[in-house]
XYZ file of C-alpha atoms in Angstrom:
458
model
C 26.314 -51.675 100.968
C 22.856 -50.932 100.639
C 21.134 -48.932 98.158
C 21.199 -46.240 100.890
C 24.784 -46.253 101.574
C 26.346 -47.059 98.087
C 29.578 -47.002 99.889
C 31.386 -48.269 96.331
C 29.565 -45.212 94.505
C 30.828 -42.927 96.530
C 34.254 -43.415 95.903
C 34.134 -43.481 92.684
C 33.111 -40.710 92.144
C 34.861 -38.602 94.545
C 37.198 -39.886 92.261
C 36.598 -38.861 89.042
C 35.247 -35.631 90.207
C 38.822 -35.415 92.291
C 41.191 -36.134 89.502
C 42.835 -33.186 86.686
C 45.484 -33.854 84.461
C 48.439 -32.959 86.976
C 47.139 -36.099 89.375
C 48.387 -37.618 86.059
C 52.024 -39.557 86.182
C 54.334 -39.340 82.820
C 53.643 -42.955 81.919
C 49.544 -42.353 82.348
C 49.640 -39.117 79.421
C 52.145 -41.685 77.131
C 49.924 -44.833 77.355
C 46.567 -42.117 77.006
C 47.913 -40.613 73.264
C 49.594 -44.357 72.349
C 46.034 -45.273 72.474
C 44.932 -42.943 70.879
C 47.166 -43.074 68.063
C 46.344 -47.219 68.114
C 42.246 -46.720 68.143
C 42.338 -44.035 66.203
C 44.899 -45.980 62.827
C 42.376 -49.049 63.600
C 40.105 -46.695 62.906
C 40.600 -47.227 59.267
C 40.212 -49.924 57.663
C 38.104 -50.780 60.589
C 35.261 -47.750 58.418
C 34.842 -50.388 54.647
C 34.815 -54.215 57.037
C 31.487 -56.032 56.663
C 28.318 -53.414 58.157
C 30.268 -50.538 59.848
C 29.373 -48.515 55.637
C 25.997 -49.118 57.063
C 26.265 -48.234 59.743
C 27.798 -44.933 58.985
C 25.423 -44.232 55.860
C 22.294 -45.201 58.620
C 23.684 -41.699 60.880
C 25.124 -39.870 57.749
C 20.703 -40.074 56.930
C 20.025 -38.173 60.110
C 21.823 -34.712 59.903
C 22.801 -32.264 62.616
C 25.389 -29.397 60.638
C 25.618 -28.338 65.144
C 26.369 -31.482 66.066
C 29.944 -34.012 65.740
C 31.213 -35.338 62.315
C 31.206 -38.993 61.760
C 35.094 -39.566 60.731
C 36.097 -40.570 56.957
C 32.993 -39.181 55.902
C 33.072 -34.957 56.248
C 29.170 -35.913 57.687
C 27.777 -34.493 61.008
C 25.344 -36.420 63.389
C 24.026 -35.682 67.214
C 26.578 -36.721 69.392
C 25.228 -39.560 70.295
C 24.993 -41.052 66.907
C 28.827 -40.458 65.825
C 29.789 -41.871 69.119
C 27.893 -45.031 67.774
C 29.228 -44.542 63.909
C 32.815 -43.903 65.235
C 33.514 -46.545 67.900
C 32.279 -49.293 65.196
C 34.739 -48.576 62.596
C 37.125 -47.821 65.888
C 35.998 -51.849 67.145
C 35.323 -53.705 63.507
C 38.395 -55.201 63.657
C 38.688 -56.546 66.916
C 41.911 -55.104 66.498
C 42.048 -52.813 69.097
C 43.433 -52.236 72.832
C 42.214 -54.873 75.631
C 42.991 -55.090 79.292
C 44.034 -58.861 79.265
C 42.531 -59.178 83.113
C 38.853 -58.711 82.322
C 39.149 -59.497 78.326
C 37.867 -56.085 77.340
C 38.517 -53.258 75.088
C 38.432 -49.797 76.907
C 39.327 -47.070 74.349
C 36.824 -47.549 71.197
C 33.697 -46.605 73.725
C 35.669 -43.824 75.765
C 37.515 -42.111 72.917
C 34.369 -42.058 70.724
C 32.044 -40.528 73.174
C 34.885 -37.999 74.282
C 35.698 -36.904 70.876
C 31.667 -36.765 70.140
C 31.389 -34.462 73.278
C 34.162 -32.084 72.801
C 32.830 -31.151 69.507
C 29.814 -30.858 70.347
C 30.529 -28.244 73.331
C 33.188 -26.680 71.437
C 36.743 -25.826 73.413
C 38.257 -28.297 74.868
C 41.874 -28.730 75.434
C 44.036 -31.982 74.890
C 44.695 -31.851 78.460
C 41.126 -32.425 79.903
C 40.914 -35.501 76.740
C 43.476 -36.937 78.603
C 42.171 -36.574 82.059
C 38.956 -37.431 80.265
C 40.108 -40.521 78.622
C 42.432 -42.216 81.566
C 39.199 -41.686 84.107
C 37.484 -43.391 81.701
C 39.360 -46.063 81.439
C 39.673 -45.965 85.121
C 36.527 -46.874 85.755
C 35.817 -49.553 83.045
C 38.328 -51.520 84.109
C 37.931 -50.818 88.052
C 34.253 -52.049 87.580
C 35.051 -54.995 85.637
C 37.623 -56.414 88.085
C 35.163 -56.182 91.012
C 33.457 -59.398 89.108
C 34.611 -62.793 89.858
C 32.361 -64.500 87.160
C 33.801 -66.092 83.716
C 32.353 -64.537 80.760
C 28.587 -64.610 80.504
C 27.858 -60.755 79.370
C 30.127 -58.773 76.710
C 32.134 -56.711 79.544
C 33.442 -54.157 76.964
C 29.740 -53.115 76.791
C 28.650 -53.026 79.845
C 31.456 -51.905 82.014
C 32.566 -49.495 78.883
C 29.278 -48.041 79.566
C 30.271 -46.812 82.994
C 33.317 -45.723 81.353
C 31.547 -43.937 78.476
C 29.619 -41.288 80.340
C 32.756 -40.890 82.964
C 34.910 -39.786 80.419
C 32.165 -37.261 78.448
C 31.113 -35.998 82.147
C 34.750 -35.032 82.804
C 34.777 -33.142 78.588
C 30.916 -31.560 79.889
C 32.890 -30.480 83.203
C 29.820 -31.643 85.369
C 30.138 -30.990 88.915
C 29.627 -33.705 91.358
C 26.177 -34.466 91.615
C 25.516 -34.343 87.898
C 29.226 -36.486 86.819
C 26.746 -38.888 89.512
C 24.168 -38.298 87.620
C 25.269 -39.815 83.819
C 26.930 -43.016 85.471
C 23.527 -43.857 86.906
C 21.639 -43.071 84.107
C 24.010 -45.027 81.803
C 22.709 -47.540 84.260
C 18.981 -47.380 82.532
C 20.849 -47.967 79.298
C 23.235 -50.853 80.294
C 23.144 -53.363 77.541
C 26.009 -56.275 75.409
C 24.420 -59.611 76.382
C 26.978 -61.877 74.583
C 24.579 -64.317 71.708
C 25.591 -61.963 68.917
C 29.282 -63.070 69.577
C 28.546 -66.585 69.504
C 26.560 -66.790 66.826
C 29.186 -64.515 64.611
C 26.454 -61.554 63.713
C 27.331 -58.876 63.135
C 25.581 -56.519 65.762
C 28.658 -58.187 67.771
C 31.153 -55.773 66.413
C 28.182 -52.589 67.598
C 28.278 -53.605 71.164
C 31.342 -51.180 72.329
C 29.391 -48.807 70.335
C 25.863 -48.691 72.035
C 28.043 -48.416 74.962
C 29.684 -45.241 73.780
C 26.720 -43.695 72.328
C 24.769 -43.796 75.328
C 27.910 -42.774 77.307
C 26.887 -39.272 75.733
C 23.351 -38.718 75.651
C 23.800 -39.741 79.392
C 26.186 -37.007 80.089
C 24.145 -34.513 78.491
C 21.140 -36.062 80.524
C 22.557 -35.231 83.739
C 24.441 -31.598 82.433
C 20.568 -30.409 82.023
C 19.352 -31.736 85.359
C 18.237 -35.387 84.762
C 18.544 -37.615 87.900
C 20.329 -40.876 87.440
C 20.296 -44.035 89.565
C 23.269 -43.580 92.885
C 24.168 -47.321 94.291
C 24.408 -47.863 89.651
C 27.004 -50.753 91.663
C 25.537 -52.596 94.786
C 22.171 -51.200 94.797
C 19.342 -54.498 95.202
C 19.264 -53.974 91.753
C 22.681 -52.712 90.574
C 25.065 -53.518 88.510
C 26.607 -56.520 90.646
C 23.654 -57.680 91.283
C 21.883 -57.906 88.556
C 24.481 -58.704 85.472
C 26.759 -60.650 87.638
C 24.470 -62.048 90.514
C 26.064 -60.292 93.690
C 29.399 -61.765 92.681
C 31.682 -58.662 93.592
C 34.745 -58.465 95.339
C 34.918 -54.833 95.780
C 38.688 -54.506 96.841
C 40.155 -54.808 92.945
C 37.895 -51.892 92.171
C 39.101 -49.595 94.793
C 43.012 -50.803 95.338
C 45.247 -47.661 94.692
C 42.352 -45.529 93.654
C 44.492 -42.120 92.142
C 47.751 -43.308 92.978
C 47.429 -45.985 89.194
C 45.697 -45.011 86.313
C 44.560 -48.722 84.893
C 45.200 -47.022 81.189
C 49.091 -48.635 81.843
C 47.819 -52.075 82.111
C 45.989 -52.163 78.982
C 47.906 -54.039 76.430
C 47.496 -53.618 71.884
C 47.746 -55.942 69.725
C 49.757 -57.161 67.852
C 46.965 -59.362 65.454
C 43.497 -58.431 64.308
C 41.294 -61.082 66.128
C 40.178 -61.545 69.670
C 43.158 -61.617 71.978
C 41.978 -64.842 73.150
C 43.300 -66.374 70.351
C 47.042 -64.390 70.462
C 49.172 -66.117 73.041
C 48.146 -69.299 70.785
C 49.823 -67.305 67.445
C 52.258 -66.272 69.402
C 52.815 -69.715 70.316
C 52.232 -70.893 66.569
C 54.714 -68.471 65.723
C 57.860 -69.609 67.726
C 57.729 -72.873 66.625
C 56.532 -71.953 62.666
C 60.573 -72.825 61.527
C 60.676 -76.250 63.333
C 57.231 -77.192 62.980
C 58.261 -77.530 59.435
C 55.554 -78.027 55.967
C 51.760 -77.878 56.757
C 51.394 -80.454 55.115
C 53.589 -82.344 57.639
C 51.170 -81.699 60.435
C 49.231 -84.710 61.672
C 47.476 -82.210 64.212
C 48.239 -79.741 66.670
C 47.383 -79.137 70.269
C 46.474 -75.778 72.340
C 46.253 -76.616 75.666
C 44.100 -72.861 77.009
C 41.530 -71.689 80.147
C 37.932 -72.516 80.535
C 37.089 -69.393 78.882
C 39.256 -69.029 75.890
C 38.413 -72.610 75.636
C 34.772 -72.242 75.224
C 34.745 -68.589 73.508
C 37.237 -69.154 70.799
C 38.458 -72.604 70.891
C 35.749 -74.191 69.420
C 36.077 -76.198 65.460
C 36.125 -73.693 62.741
C 33.561 -73.394 60.693
C 32.982 -70.293 57.784
C 29.544 -68.728 58.891
C 27.479 -65.693 57.530
C 30.046 -63.507 58.883
C 33.640 -65.442 57.797
C 35.499 -62.413 59.104
C 34.038 -62.475 62.554
C 34.259 -66.637 62.646
C 37.744 -66.191 61.376
C 39.053 -63.301 64.470
C 37.122 -65.967 66.701
C 38.620 -69.006 66.406
C 41.443 -69.936 67.523
C 42.272 -72.937 64.939
C 41.903 -70.592 62.668
C 43.955 -67.820 63.310
C 47.096 -70.209 64.202
C 46.969 -72.292 60.924
C 46.767 -68.567 59.249
C 50.406 -68.243 61.250
C 51.750 -71.602 60.873
C 51.136 -71.405 56.815
C 51.685 -67.492 56.042
C 54.062 -66.635 59.298
C 51.858 -63.880 60.264
C 48.311 -62.613 61.258
C 47.333 -59.657 60.200
C 43.801 -57.731 57.986
C 44.535 -59.159 54.462
C 44.211 -62.876 56.768
C 40.712 -62.116 57.509
C 39.242 -61.331 53.981
C 36.577 -63.777 52.648
C 39.400 -64.979 49.456
C 42.112 -65.370 52.565
C 39.435 -67.262 55.118
C 39.003 -69.793 52.405
C 41.851 -70.878 51.296
C 42.215 -75.010 51.444
C 45.263 -75.123 53.312
C 44.770 -72.813 56.158
C 41.173 -74.998 56.402
C 42.508 -77.872 56.228
C 45.136 -77.416 58.531
C 42.852 -75.897 61.003
C 41.155 -79.060 60.821
C 43.817 -79.824 62.552
C 43.586 -77.955 64.923
C 41.820 -78.749 69.294
C 41.656 -76.573 71.868
C 42.289 -77.969 74.802
C 41.061 -76.883 78.394
C 43.677 -76.222 81.218
C 42.597 -77.471 84.309
C 45.730 -76.053 86.050
C 44.596 -72.123 84.592
C 42.301 -69.968 85.898
C 38.930 -70.000 84.663
C 39.440 -66.415 83.009
C 43.463 -66.262 82.854
C 44.063 -65.332 78.405
C 47.805 -64.900 79.796
C 49.062 -68.578 78.662
C 48.622 -71.258 76.127
C 50.651 -73.944 75.429
C 50.542 -75.232 71.799
C 52.039 -79.074 70.250
C 52.545 -79.735 66.692
C 52.120 -83.138 66.274
C 54.271 -84.452 62.482
C 54.638 -87.277 60.093
C 57.557 -89.710 61.553
C 58.604 -87.175 63.743
C 58.626 -85.789 67.165
C 56.154 -83.224 68.351
C 57.217 -79.728 69.275
C 55.959 -77.475 71.645
C 56.297 -74.395 73.761
C 54.737 -72.348 75.635
C 53.847 -68.587 76.058
C 52.383 -67.026 78.951
C 52.255 -63.972 77.881
C 50.811 -62.471 75.114
C 52.702 -59.776 73.172
C 51.941 -56.579 73.217
C 50.554 -56.987 77.133
C 52.640 -54.505 79.419
C 54.479 -58.112 80.503
C 55.724 -58.176 77.162
C 55.153 -54.893 75.748
C 54.731 -53.683 72.001
C 57.549 -50.486 71.539
C 56.756 -46.826 70.438
C 59.006 -48.098 67.359
C 56.745 -51.143 67.012
C 53.166 -49.156 67.903
C 53.753 -46.589 64.856
C 54.518 -49.451 62.633
C 51.113 -50.796 62.481
C 49.508 -47.194 62.733
C 51.248 -47.252 59.335
C 50.488 -50.261 58.091
C 47.148 -50.013 59.207
C 46.842 -46.419 56.771
C 48.053 -48.566 54.256
C 46.034 -51.527 54.272
C 42.716 -49.000 54.641
C 43.940 -47.607 51.124
C 42.621 -43.698 53.137
C 44.103 -41.053 50.724
C 46.245 -39.231 53.222
C 49.075 -37.921 52.263
C 52.773 -38.532 53.856
C 52.061 -35.253 54.858
C 48.915 -35.414 57.252
C 50.084 -38.466 59.135
C 52.582 -36.448 59.886
C 51.851 -33.813 61.274
C 48.214 -36.131 62.890
C 51.107 -38.144 64.568
C 52.397 -35.197 65.636
C 49.190 -34.020 67.376
C 48.757 -37.221 68.416
C 52.808 -37.508 70.371
C 51.873 -33.708 71.439
C 47.686 -34.057 72.668
C 48.427 -32.239 75.432
C 49.083 -29.411 73.846
C 46.269 -28.758 71.566
C 44.041 -26.386 72.377
C 40.750 -27.177 71.047
C 41.005 -31.040 70.580
C 39.053 -30.482 66.999
C 42.008 -29.844 65.284
C 42.601 -33.567 65.337
C 39.694 -34.724 63.498
C 41.512 -32.469 60.572
C 43.062 -35.883 58.993
C 39.919 -38.379 60.231
C 36.878 -36.421 59.421
C 36.520 -35.347 55.466
């Protein structure tokens, strides 16, 4: 594939332009609606997470009366800025969906981009929104699955920018050439390095927000006639050569294109922390009763892939942003699960993070690379708990809860929604909750998706 013959890009653009709501199967539509519910749910408590009030206040200071809504504020801003603020709140608690095969998030880029674009143009119906979301997610996941290298960039951001642009372009109804321009334009803005993650800085939670904002900007620029790169993936300086050292397998990018949509492969997270910690948490909860009192535990070993070990397996230390430190730590989350019997939002508040019993147990957790696992495999984890004068207890988890291999039920998803709203303290009455849930579950019937914002944009 060369600059003059971008076959991969051509196939993707043709797919994006061709697909409409009637091409989506029932499961794809259902997954989209479930993930809209999940992403809005985590935004409620996310609005007060460290960094979010500051981002929201900054965006509100640049008002645009004809722009798009900044959630939970009653303010409007230019659509890219509204997408930036809303995405930050959706992602701040690391409680949003994942594609486990690529260890990335999707809806926190595509949903705020779609909502901002839809509100700006008006008259966008629910079927159009669902179609845009399904295609935006498809782009993110497919581009990521072509990557063969271990984690280096934050692919939620790098791949997410393409998905946000594709989704916003579908909302705007761009023709094939302008849609292609949008993805080429967003590539000029693509970023997402992992330095903020490994340092535990608040900017980590803004990575998908930059992608969402860039995607909205790209779609509107393309609509005005700005042209973008054609070989944005495979050209000499395209995404795969420049960002991923040319280590591309095009087969998973194109496999079942138009026949299967990647939104059906996404996981919904039961715990508000990095997905790479979840199998270890599940394993800890599974052995908790047999392990007995935390004080009797002498050592805990967790085996995981090399990427999991590197990214979330280091000894737990509280730095300048304790919430981020805890969210990205197997030692902390495993200790929390064993001591408290659950891992939820309150466990990432500063007071909870500093609890002596949890910190003492976290110091006994050692995360070890399993050489038999593929480097990027985040699904399996094995735990072995050693105790005073007793035989160790152990178990293995092959896939974390919420993965399509172990999906959360509709009732579990609804309970997560209710728990998030309860924890957030956001003033929305019981009737309003039910109306919001009803609007989401019948999303395809909405004449204008701006009505979806009535409960969350005040």
